[in-house]
Coordinates of C-alpha atoms in Angstrom, one line a residue:
Chain A
X2 CA 86.4 42.6 11.1
X3 CA 85.8 39.5 13.2
X4 CA 89.5 39.2 13.9
X5 CA 89.7 42.9 15.1
X6 CA 86.7 42.5 17.4
X7 CA 88.3 39.5 19.0
X8 CA 91.6 41.3 19.4
X9 CA 89.8 44.2 21.2
X10 CA 87.7 41.8 23.4
X11 CA 90.6 39.7 24.4
X12 CA 92.7 42.8 25.2
X13 CA 89.9 44.5 27.1
X14 CA 89.1 41.4 29.2
X15 CA 92.7 40.8 30.2
X16 CA 93.1 44.5 31.1
X17 CA 89.9 44.4 33.2
X18 CA 90.9 41.2 35.0
X19 CA 94.3 42.8 35.6
X20 CA 92.7 46.0 37.0
X21 CA 90.4 44.0 39.1
X22 CA 93.2 41.8 40.6
X23 CA 95.3 44.8 41.3
X24 CA 92.7 47.0 42.9
X25 CA 91.8 43.9 45.2
X26 CA 95.5 43.4 46.1
X27 CA 96.0 47.1 46.7
X28 CA 93.0 47.3 49.1
X29 CA 94.3 44.3 50.9
X30 CA 97.9 45.3 51.3
X31 CA 97.1 49.1 51.7
X32 CA 96.0 48.8 55.3
X33 CA 99.1 46.6 56.2
X34 CA 101.5 49.1 54.5
X35 CA 99.9 52.0 56.3
X36 CA 100.2 50.1 59.5
X37 CA 103.9 49.3 58.9
X38 CA 104.7 52.9 58.1
X39 CA 103.0 54.0 61.2
X40 CA 104.8 51.5 63.4
X41 CA 108.1 52.6 61.8
X42 CA 107.4 56.3 62.4
X43 CA 106.4 55.6 66.0
X44 CA 109.7 53.8 66.7
X45 CA 111.7 56.6 65.2
X46 CA 109.8 59.0 67.4
X47 CA 110.7 57.0 70.4
X48 CA 114.3 57.0 69.3
X49 CA 114.5 60.8 69.1
X50 CA 112.5 61.4 72.3
X51 CA 114.2 59.4 74.9
X52 CA 111.8 58.5 77.8
X53 CA 108.7 58.6 75.8
X54 CA 106.3 55.7 75.9
X55 CA 103.5 56.9 73.9
X56 CA 103.2 59.1 70.8
X57 CA 100.4 61.0 69.5
X58 CA 100.3 63.1 66.3
X59 CA 99.6 66.8 67.0
X60 CA 96.0 67.9 66.4
X61 CA 94.6 64.5 65.3
X62 CA 93.1 61.6 67.2
X63 CA 95.3 58.4 67.1
X64 CA 92.8 56.6 65.0
X65 CA 93.0 59.0 62.1
X66 CA 96.6 59.4 61.9
X67 CA 97.7 61.1 58.8
X68 CA 99.8 59.2 56.6
X69 CA 103.3 60.4 56.1
X70 CA 103.3 61.4 52.5
X71 CA 106.1 63.5 51.0
X72 CA 104.3 64.1 47.8
X73 CA 101.4 66.2 49.3
X74 CA 103.7 68.1 51.6
X75 CA 105.9 69.2 48.8
X76 CA 103.0 70.5 46.8
X77 CA 101.9 72.9 49.5
X78 CA 105.3 73.9 50.5
X79 CA 104.9 72.9 54.1
X80 CA 107.8 73.6 56.4
X81 CA 107.2 70.4 58.3
X82 CA 105.1 67.4 57.2
X83 CA 104.3 66.0 60.7
X84 CA 104.5 66.8 64.3
X85 CA 104.3 64.3 67.0
X86 CA 103.9 64.7 70.8
X87 CA 105.7 62.2 73.1
X88 CA 104.3 61.3 76.5
X89 CA 106.2 59.7 79.4
X90 CA 104.9 57.0 81.7
X91 CA 103.0 59.4 83.7
X92 CA 101.3 60.6 80.6
X93 CA 102.9 64.0 80.7
X94 CA 104.0 65.6 77.5
X95 CA 107.8 65.3 77.3
X96 CA 108.4 67.2 74.1
X97 CA 107.7 66.9 70.4
X98 CA 109.2 65.5 67.3
X99 CA 108.8 66.8 63.8
X100 CA 109.6 65.6 60.3
X101 CA 111.7 68.0 58.3
X102 CA 112.8 67.9 54.6
X103 CA 115.8 69.4 52.9
X104 CA 117.0 69.1 49.3
X105 CA 119.9 66.6 49.1
X106 CA 122.1 65.4 46.4
X107 CA 120.0 62.4 45.2
X108 CA 116.6 63.7 46.3
X109 CA 114.9 64.9 49.4
X110 CA 116.5 64.2 52.7
X111 CA 113.8 63.5 55.4
X112 CA 114.7 63.7 59.1
X113 CA 112.9 63.5 62.3
X114 CA 114.0 65.9 65.0
X115 CA 113.1 65.3 68.7
X116 CA 112.8 68.5 70.9
X117 CA 112.6 68.8 74.7
X118 CA 109.3 70.6 75.5
X119 CA 110.6 72.4 78.5
X120 CA 114.0 73.7 77.4
X121 CA 113.4 73.8 73.6
X122 CA 116.6 72.0 73.1
X123 CA 117.1 69.4 70.3
X124 CA 117.3 66.0 72.0
X125 CA 118.2 63.8 69.0
X126 CA 117.9 63.6 65.3
X127 CA 117.2 60.7 63.1
X128 CA 117.4 60.3 59.3
X129 CA 114.2 58.8 58.0
X130 CA 115.1 58.4 54.4
X131 CA 117.6 59.7 51.8
X132 CA 119.0 58.8 48.4
X133 CA 122.5 60.1 49.0
X134 CA 125.6 58.5 47.7
X135 CA 126.7 55.4 49.8
X136 CA 129.9 56.1 51.5
X137 CA 129.8 59.8 51.2
X138 CA 126.4 61.5 51.7
X139 CA 125.2 58.5 53.6
X140 CA 127.4 59.6 56.4
X141 CA 124.6 62.0 57.6
X142 CA 123.3 58.9 59.3
X143 CA 126.4 58.6 61.5
X144 CA 126.0 59.6 65.1
X145 CA 129.1 61.9 65.0
X146 CA 127.3 64.1 62.6
X147 CA 123.8 63.9 64.0
X148 CA 125.0 64.5 67.6
X149 CA 126.2 68.0 66.6
X150 CA 122.5 69.1 66.5
X151 CA 121.9 68.0 70.1
X152 CA 121.4 70.9 72.5
X153 CA 120.6 73.5 69.7
X154 CA 117.6 75.7 70.2
X155 CA 115.6 78.1 68.0
X156 CA 118.1 80.8 68.8
X157 CA 121.0 79.0 67.3
X158 CA 121.9 79.6 63.6
X159 CA 121.9 75.7 62.9
X160 CA 123.9 76.2 59.7
X161 CA 126.8 74.3 58.1
X162 CA 130.1 76.3 58.7
X163 CA 128.6 78.3 61.6
X164 CA 127.7 76.0 64.4
X165 CA 127.6 72.7 62.6
X166 CA 130.5 71.0 60.8
X167 CA 129.7 69.7 57.4
X168 CA 130.9 66.2 56.2
X169 CA 133.8 66.6 53.9
X170 CA 132.9 65.4 50.4
X171 CA 129.2 65.6 51.2
X172 CA 128.4 69.3 51.6
X173 CA 125.1 69.1 49.9
X174 CA 123.9 66.3 52.0
X175 CA 125.1 68.0 55.2
X176 CA 123.4 71.2 54.2
X177 CA 120.2 69.3 53.4
X178 CA 120.0 68.1 57.0
X179 CA 120.7 71.5 58.5
X180 CA 118.1 73.0 56.3
X181 CA 115.5 70.4 57.1
X182 CA 115.9 71.2 60.8
X183 CA 115.9 74.9 60.4
X184 CA 112.9 74.8 58.0
X185 CA 110.6 72.9 60.3
X186 CA 111.8 74.0 63.8
X187 CA 110.0 77.3 64.2
X188 CA 106.6 76.0 62.9
X189 CA 106.7 72.9 64.9
X190 CA 107.7 74.8 68.2
X191 CA 104.9 77.2 67.5
X192 CA 102.4 74.5 66.9
X193 CA 103.5 72.6 70.1
X194 CA 103.1 75.8 72.3
X195 CA 99.6 76.4 70.8
X196 CA 98.6 72.8 71.7
X197 CA 99.3 73.2 75.3
Chain B
X19 CA 109.0 13.3 32.5
X20 CA 112.5 13.4 31.2
X21 CA 111.7 16.3 29.0
X22 CA 110.4 18.1 32.0
X23 CA 113.5 17.7 34.0
X24 CA 115.6 18.7 31.0
X25 CA 113.6 21.9 30.6
X26 CA 114.0 22.6 34.3
X27 CA 117.7 22.0 34.5
X28 CA 118.3 24.0 31.2
X29 CA 117.5 27.3 33.0
X30 CA 119.8 26.4 35.9
X31 CA 123.0 25.8 34.0
X32 CA 123.1 25.5 30.2
X33 CA 120.8 28.5 29.4
X34 CA 121.4 30.3 32.8
X35 CA 119.7 33.7 32.1
X36 CA 122.5 35.6 33.9
X37 CA 125.8 33.8 33.1
X38 CA 124.9 32.2 29.6
X39 CA 122.0 34.1 27.9
X40 CA 123.1 37.3 29.6
X41 CA 119.7 38.8 29.7
X42 CA 117.9 40.7 32.5
X43 CA 121.1 42.2 33.7
X44 CA 120.0 45.4 35.3
X45 CA 118.8 43.8 38.7
X46 CA 121.8 41.4 38.6
X47 CA 124.0 44.5 39.0
X48 CA 121.8 46.8 40.9
X49 CA 120.5 44.8 43.9
X50 CA 123.3 42.4 44.6
X51 CA 125.3 44.3 47.1
X52 CA 124.4 41.7 49.7
X53 CA 123.5 38.0 49.3
X54 CA 120.1 38.4 51.0
X55 CA 119.1 41.1 48.5
X56 CA 120.1 38.8 45.7
X57 CA 117.9 35.9 47.1
X58 CA 115.0 38.4 47.6
X59 CA 115.2 39.8 44.1
X60 CA 115.6 36.3 42.7
X61 CA 112.5 34.8 44.3
X62 CA 110.4 37.8 43.4
X63 CA 111.4 37.4 39.8
X64 CA 110.9 33.6 40.0
X65 CA 107.4 34.1 41.2
X66 CA 106.4 36.6 38.4
X67 CA 108.2 34.4 35.9
X68 CA 106.3 31.2 36.9
X69 CA 102.9 32.8 37.3
X70 CA 103.1 34.6 33.9
X71 CA 104.5 31.6 32.2
X72 CA 101.5 29.5 33.4
X73 CA 99.0 32.1 32.5
X74 CA 100.4 32.8 29.2
X75 CA 100.5 29.2 28.4
X76 CA 96.8 28.7 29.4
X77 CA 95.9 31.6 27.3
X78 CA 98.1 30.7 24.3
X79 CA 95.1 29.7 22.1
X80 CA 92.9 32.5 23.1
X81 CA 95.3 35.5 22.6
X82 CA 95.3 36.7 18.9
X83 CA 98.6 36.7 17.3
X84 CA 98.6 40.5 16.6
X85 CA 98.1 41.7 20.1
X86 CA 100.1 39.1 21.9
X87 CA 102.9 41.5 23.0
X88 CA 100.5 43.9 24.8
X89 CA 98.7 40.9 26.3
X90 CA 102.0 39.5 27.7
X91 CA 103.0 43.0 28.9
X92 CA 99.7 43.4 30.9
X93 CA 100.0 39.9 32.4
X94 CA 103.6 40.4 33.5
X95 CA 103.0 44.0 34.7
X96 CA 100.1 42.7 36.9
X97 CA 102.1 40.0 38.5
X98 CA 105.0 42.4 39.2
X99 CA 102.8 45.0 40.8
X100 CA 101.2 42.2 42.9
X101 CA 104.7 41.2 44.1
X102 CA 105.6 44.9 44.6
X103 CA 102.5 45.5 46.7
X104 CA 102.7 42.2 48.8
X105 CA 106.4 42.7 49.4
X106 CA 105.8 46.3 50.6
X107 CA 103.3 44.9 53.1
X108 CA 105.0 41.8 54.3
X109 CA 108.7 42.6 53.9
X110 CA 109.1 46.4 54.1
X111 CA 112.8 46.4 54.7
X112 CA 113.6 44.3 51.8
X113 CA 111.2 46.3 49.7
X114 CA 113.0 49.5 50.6
X115 CA 116.4 48.1 49.5
X116 CA 115.1 46.5 46.2
X117 CA 113.0 49.7 45.6
X118 CA 112.4 50.6 42.0
X119 CA 113.8 47.3 40.7
X120 CA 110.6 45.4 41.7
X121 CA 108.3 47.3 39.4
X122 CA 111.1 47.0 36.8
X123 CA 110.7 43.2 36.8
X124 CA 108.2 44.0 34.1
X125 CA 110.9 45.1 31.6
X126 CA 113.3 42.2 32.6
X127 CA 114.0 40.6 29.2
X128 CA 113.8 37.1 30.8
X129 CA 110.1 37.5 31.2
X130 CA 109.2 38.6 27.7
X131 CA 111.8 36.3 26.3
X132 CA 110.4 33.2 28.0
X133 CA 106.8 34.3 27.2
X134 CA 107.6 34.8 23.5
X135 CA 109.9 31.9 23.0
X136 CA 108.5 29.2 25.3
X137 CA 105.3 29.8 27.2
X138 CA 103.3 30.8 24.2
X139 CA 104.0 27.6 22.4
X140 CA 104.0 24.8 25.1
X141 CA 101.5 23.1 27.4
X142 CA 101.1 24.6 30.9
X143 CA 103.1 22.0 32.8
X144 CA 106.3 22.5 30.5
X145 CA 105.9 26.3 30.8
X146 CA 105.7 26.0 34.6
X147 CA 108.9 24.0 34.8
X148 CA 110.7 26.2 32.3
X149 CA 109.7 29.3 34.4
X150 CA 110.7 27.6 37.6
X151 CA 114.1 26.5 36.2
X152 CA 114.9 29.9 34.7
X153 CA 113.8 31.5 38.0
X154 CA 116.0 29.3 40.1
X155 CA 118.9 29.8 37.7
X156 CA 118.4 33.5 38.0
X157 CA 118.2 33.3 41.8
X158 CA 121.3 31.3 42.3
X159 CA 123.2 33.6 40.1
X160 CA 122.1 36.7 42.0
X161 CA 122.8 35.0 45.3
X162 CA 126.3 34.1 44.3
X163 CA 127.1 37.6 43.0
X164 CA 125.6 39.1 46.1
X165 CA 127.7 36.7 48.4
X166 CA 130.9 37.5 46.6
X167 CA 130.2 41.3 46.8
X168 CA 129.1 41.1 50.3
X169 CA 132.1 39.2 51.5
X170 CA 134.6 41.5 49.7
X171 CA 132.8 44.7 50.3
X172 CA 131.5 44.4 53.7
X173 CA 133.3 41.4 55.1
X174 CA 130.1 39.6 55.9
X175 CA 127.8 36.9 54.5
X176 CA 124.0 36.9 54.8
X177 CA 124.5 39.8 57.4
X178 CA 126.9 37.7 59.5
X179 CA 130.2 39.5 60.1
X180 CA 133.0 37.2 59.0
X181 CA 136.0 39.4 59.8
X182 CA 136.4 41.9 62.7
X183 CA 134.6 45.1 62.5
X184 CA 137.7 47.2 62.1
X185 CA 139.2 45.1 59.3
X186 CA 139.6 47.1 56.1
X187 CA 137.2 45.7 53.3
X188 CA 137.3 46.4 49.7
X189 CA 134.5 48.9 49.8
X190 CA 134.4 49.4 46.0
X191 CA 132.7 45.9 45.7
X192 CA 129.6 47.3 47.4
X193 CA 129.6 50.2 45.0
X194 CA 128.5 50.2 41.3
X195 CA 132.0 49.5 39.8
X196 CA 132.4 46.4 42.0
X197 CA 129.2 45.0 40.6
X198 CA 130.5 45.1 37.0
X199 CA 133.8 43.6 37.8
X200 CA 132.3 40.8 39.9
X201 CA 129.9 39.8 37.2
X202 CA 132.6 39.9 34.5
X203 CA 134.9 37.6 36.5
X204 CA 132.1 35.3 37.4
X205 CA 131.2 35.0 33.7
X206 CA 134.8 34.1 32.9
X207 CA 134.7 31.5 35.7
X208 CA 131.5 29.9 34.2
X209 CA 133.1 29.9 30.8
X210 CA 136.2 28.1 32.2
X211 CA 134.0 25.4 34.0
X212 CA 131.9 24.9 30.9
X213 CA 135.0 24.4 28.7
X214 CA 136.5 21.9 31.2
X215 CA 133.2 20.0 31.4
X216 CA 132.9 19.8 27.6
X217 CA 136.5 18.5 27.3
X218 CA 136.0 15.9 30.1
X219 CA 132.9 14.5 28.5
Chain C
X9 CA 120.0 76.8 37.7
X10 CA 118.1 74.0 39.2
X11 CA 117.3 72.6 35.8
X12 CA 120.9 72.6 35.0
X13 CA 121.7 70.7 38.1
X14 CA 119.1 68.1 37.2
X15 CA 120.6 67.8 33.8
X16 CA 124.2 67.4 34.8
X17 CA 123.1 65.0 37.7
X18 CA 121.4 62.8 35.2
X19 CA 124.1 62.9 32.6
X20 CA 127.2 62.4 34.8
X21 CA 126.6 62.0 38.5
X22 CA 123.8 59.5 38.5
X23 CA 124.5 58.2 35.0
X24 CA 121.7 55.8 34.2
X25 CA 123.9 53.0 33.0
X26 CA 127.1 53.2 35.0
X27 CA 125.7 54.3 38.4
X28 CA 122.0 53.4 38.4
X29 CA 122.3 50.2 36.4
X30 CA 119.4 50.9 34.2
X31 CA 119.5 49.9 30.5
X32 CA 122.3 47.3 30.9
X33 CA 121.0 45.0 28.2
X34 CA 121.3 47.4 25.3
X35 CA 124.5 48.7 27.0
X36 CA 126.1 45.2 26.6
X37 CA 124.2 44.2 23.3
X38 CA 124.5 47.3 21.1
X39 CA 128.0 48.6 22.0
X40 CA 130.1 46.9 19.5
X41 CA 130.4 49.8 17.0
X42 CA 130.3 53.5 17.7
X43 CA 127.8 54.1 14.9
X44 CA 125.1 51.8 16.0
X45 CA 125.7 53.0 19.6
X46 CA 124.9 56.6 18.6
X47 CA 121.9 55.4 16.7
X48 CA 120.5 53.5 19.8
X49 CA 121.4 56.4 22.0
X50 CA 119.6 58.9 19.9
X51 CA 116.5 56.7 19.5
X52 CA 116.4 56.1 23.3
X53 CA 116.9 59.8 24.1
X54 CA 114.0 60.8 21.8
X55 CA 111.6 58.2 23.3
X56 CA 112.6 59.2 26.9
X57 CA 111.8 62.8 26.4
X58 CA 108.4 61.9 24.8
X59 CA 107.6 59.4 27.5
X60 CA 108.6 62.0 30.2
X61 CA 105.9 64.3 29.0
X62 CA 103.2 61.6 28.6
X63 CA 103.8 59.7 31.9
X64 CA 104.0 63.1 33.8
X65 CA 100.6 64.1 32.5
X66 CA 99.1 60.6 33.2
X67 CA 100.5 60.4 36.7
X68 CA 99.4 63.8 37.9
X69 CA 96.2 64.2 36.0
X70 CA 94.8 60.6 35.7
X71 CA 96.3 58.2 38.2
X72 CA 96.8 60.5 41.1
X73 CA 93.4 62.2 41.1
X74 CA 91.5 59.0 40.5
X75 CA 93.4 57.2 43.3
X76 CA 94.9 54.6 40.9
X77 CA 98.6 54.8 41.8
X78 CA 98.8 50.9 41.8
X79 CA 98.1 50.9 38.2
X80 CA 101.3 52.9 37.6
X81 CA 103.5 50.1 36.3
X82 CA 101.1 48.5 33.7
X83 CA 100.0 51.9 32.4
X84 CA 103.5 53.3 32.0
X85 CA 104.8 50.2 30.3
X86 CA 101.9 50.3 27.9
X87 CA 102.4 54.0 27.2
X88 CA 106.0 53.3 26.4
X89 CA 105.2 50.4 24.2
X90 CA 102.6 52.4 22.2
X91 CA 104.9 55.4 22.1
X92 CA 107.7 53.3 20.6
X93 CA 105.2 52.0 18.0
X94 CA 103.9 55.4 17.2
X95 CA 107.4 57.0 16.9
X96 CA 108.3 54.0 14.5
X97 CA 105.3 54.6 12.3
X98 CA 105.7 58.4 12.4
X99 CA 109.4 58.2 11.4
X100 CA 108.6 55.7 8.7
X101 CA 106.1 58.2 7.1
X102 CA 107.9 61.5 7.6
X103 CA 111.5 60.9 7.6
X104 CA 112.6 57.6 5.9
X105 CA 116.2 58.4 6.3
X106 CA 116.1 58.7 10.0
X107 CA 113.8 55.7 10.2
X108 CA 116.4 53.6 8.3
X109 CA 119.1 54.7 10.7
X110 CA 117.1 54.2 13.9
X111 CA 114.5 51.6 12.7
X112 CA 116.0 48.5 14.0
X113 CA 116.6 49.8 17.5
X114 CA 113.2 51.2 18.2
X115 CA 111.4 47.9 19.1
X116 CA 114.3 47.2 21.5
X117 CA 113.6 50.3 23.5
X118 CA 110.3 49.0 24.9
X119 CA 112.3 46.5 27.1
X120 CA 115.0 49.0 27.9
X121 CA 114.4 49.4 31.7
X122 CA 116.1 52.8 31.5
X123 CA 112.9 54.2 30.1
X124 CA 110.5 52.8 32.5
X125 CA 113.0 53.2 35.4
X126 CA 113.3 56.9 34.5
X127 CA 109.5 57.4 34.5
X128 CA 109.3 55.9 37.9
X129 CA 112.2 57.9 39.3
X130 CA 110.7 61.1 37.9
X131 CA 107.4 60.4 39.6
X132 CA 109.0 59.5 42.9
X133 CA 111.1 62.7 42.8
X134 CA 107.9 64.7 42.2
X135 CA 109.5 66.6 39.5
X136 CA 107.6 69.4 37.6
X137 CA 106.7 69.1 34.0
X138 CA 109.7 71.0 32.8
X139 CA 112.1 69.2 35.3
X140 CA 110.8 65.9 34.0
X141 CA 111.6 66.8 30.4
X142 CA 115.0 68.0 31.3
X143 CA 115.6 64.9 33.4
X144 CA 114.6 62.6 30.5
X145 CA 116.9 64.5 28.1
X146 CA 119.8 64.2 30.6
X147 CA 119.1 60.6 31.3
X148 CA 119.0 59.9 27.4
X149 CA 122.3 61.8 26.8
X150 CA 123.9 60.0 29.7
X151 CA 122.8 56.7 28.3
X152 CA 124.2 57.7 24.9
X153 CA 127.6 58.8 26.3
X154 CA 128.0 55.6 28.2
X155 CA 127.1 53.6 25.1
X156 CA 129.5 55.5 22.9
X157 CA 132.4 55.3 25.4
X158 CA 131.9 51.5 25.7
X159 CA 131.6 51.1 21.9
X160 CA 134.8 53.1 21.3
X161 CA 136.7 50.9 23.7
X162 CA 135.3 47.6 22.3
X163 CA 136.3 48.6 18.8
X164 CA 139.9 49.0 20.0
X165 CA 139.6 45.8 22.0
X166 CA 139.5 43.8 18.8
X167 CA 143.2 44.2 18.6
X168 CA 143.9 43.1 22.2
X169 CA 144.8 39.7 23.4
X170 CA 142.1 38.9 25.8
X171 CA 142.3 35.6 27.8
X172 CA 140.0 33.2 26.4
X173 CA 137.4 32.7 29.2
X174 CA 137.1 36.6 29.5
X175 CA 136.5 37.2 25.8
X176 CA 133.2 38.7 24.8
X177 CA 131.0 39.8 27.6
X178 CA 133.4 39.0 30.4
X179 CA 135.9 41.7 29.5
X180 CA 133.0 44.1 28.5
X181 CA 131.9 43.9 32.1
X182 CA 135.3 44.6 33.5
X183 CA 135.5 47.6 31.2
X184 CA 132.2 48.8 32.2
X185 CA 133.4 48.5 35.9
X186 CA 136.5 50.7 35.1
X187 CA 134.1 53.2 33.3
X188 CA 131.9 53.2 36.3
X189 CA 134.9 53.7 38.6
X190 CA 135.8 56.7 36.4
X191 CA 132.3 58.1 36.6
X192 CA 132.2 57.8 40.4
X193 CA 134.8 60.6 40.2
X194 CA 131.8 62.9 39.3
X195 CA 130.2 62.2 42.8
X196 CA 130.1 65.4 44.7
X197 CA 130.0 67.5 41.5
X198 CA 126.5 68.8 42.0

C-alpha cells in the first residue's frame, strides 16, 4: 500500500512539475513565435506586392492581427485564410494579397498571391509552405512556374492545361497551386472591393 | 577525474551512438541533408540528453523502481518540448527544417538507453559527463554525415558553394536513398579505422 | 477515393521507413528473419491503428479545446506507452498464441518513432477520424512491407561474400538505400 501511494505521488509530482514548466515556456515563447510568423508573413506580402511599404490585414486593426492558422481555416472550409492590403509610401492602397490553399501531394500547399488593386491582375505569387517531393513537386517554388500566374485576372480560367503549364512529373503539385489561386481569388477580390 | 574523462570520451568514439551502438538512427538519416542541420539536431539532442541525464540522476533514489519508465518518459518529453518551443521562437528557420524530428527526440533510443543504463545508477557528475559525451558523439556523427551529403548532393558545405552553380551534383545524396548509402559507407569506414587502431596498439 | 489515396500514399509513396525515416531502429534491428519481421510489423500495425484513434480523440477533444497543444508530445508518448502495455496484457489474457508470437516485440514499439511520428503527422495534416485510422493502417502496412523486404534480402545475404568492414549493419544500410531508391519510383503515383 505504502509503495503504491509513493508511486502515485512521485508520478503525479513529476507530471505536475513538467506541466508547469511547459506552460511557462509556452507562454514565454508563444509571443515570440507569433511575432516571427507575423514578420515572415509581412515580408512575403512585400514580395508579392512590389512597391508596398506597409501591410495591414483586411478588417482588423494592426494590433490584433489574426494568426495564420491552417487548422481553423480548414474546419470552416474558408476559401482564403487571410487577406492583406498593401500601402505605398503615400499611404495609398496599392492592392491586396491573399493566402490560398490547395490539396497537394504531401499535404496542403499554401500560397500567397499579390493582386493589383486597380487592374485586378495578379502581380506575383509566393509559395508559403508545402510538403511536396524535393526535386519534383518542390519545383512549384521556381519562378518559371510561378511567373505564369502573373497578369491573370478573375476572368481567366487559371487552370493547369488551359492557361497554365503544369510541371512534368508534378501534376498534383501544380494543380494544387492553381486551385489555391482560384479558390481564394473571387472572395479576396470581393472583400477588397467592399473595404474601399 | 580519470573516470570522468573516460566516460566522456566513451560516447565520442568507442560507444559512439551512431556508428558503434547504432541507436537513435531516425534523425541521423532524416535531417542530415546539410551539415548545418546535422549540427542543429545534434546540439538539440545533446541538450535534452544532458538535462534529462542530470535530472534522472538527481531523482534516482526518489523514483520507485516500478514506475521508473513513465517517469523517465515524462522528464525526457518535457525537455524535448522545451527545446521544440525555444527553437521555434529563436531559430524558426532551423525549426522548420528539423520539423517533426524535434518532438521525436523523445523516442530517440539514446535517451531512454542512457537513462536506464547509466543515469539511473550513477552520481550526477558522472551522468552529466556521460550525457555530454554521448551528445557530442551524436553531434559530430550527424555533422559528418550532413557534410558528406551536402558536398555530394548540393556541392556546398555549411551553405558555402564549393563548385560552380551549374556543375552537376549527385542529387540523389540529398534524397532519402543517399542518406542510407552515406551512413552505410561511413560505418564501414569507422570499422576499418577501429580495426587498424586495434592492430597498431 | 480520398481514403484510398491516403492509404496508398502511406504504404508506398511516403513509406514510413524508406522515405520518411521513421522506425529505423526496429528496421535495422529486427530484420534478420522474415518471420520475426512479420511479427514485429503486425504488432506495430496493430498499435498504430489503436493509437490513431486515441490520439485523434485526445488532440481534438482534450488538448485543442483546453488550449494545451504544448502538452502534445508528453501526452502522446504516454498514451502510446500505456497502450502498448494494455495490448500486451490483453493479448496475454485472451489470445496466448498471438501473445507468444508478438510478445517480445511489444515493449519495443514504445520507442519506435514511427508510432509517435505518425500520430504527430496525422495531427499536423488535420486528418478526420476515419482518415487517421486509414493512415495508421497504411503506415503500419508500409512499415511491415519494408521490414519484410529487408529481412528477405538479409536472409539471402548470408551466402554472399561481403567485404569485412561492411559486414553487418554497413551492408544493411546500403541495401536499405537501394530499396529506398526503388521506392522513390512510386513518387508521382498519387
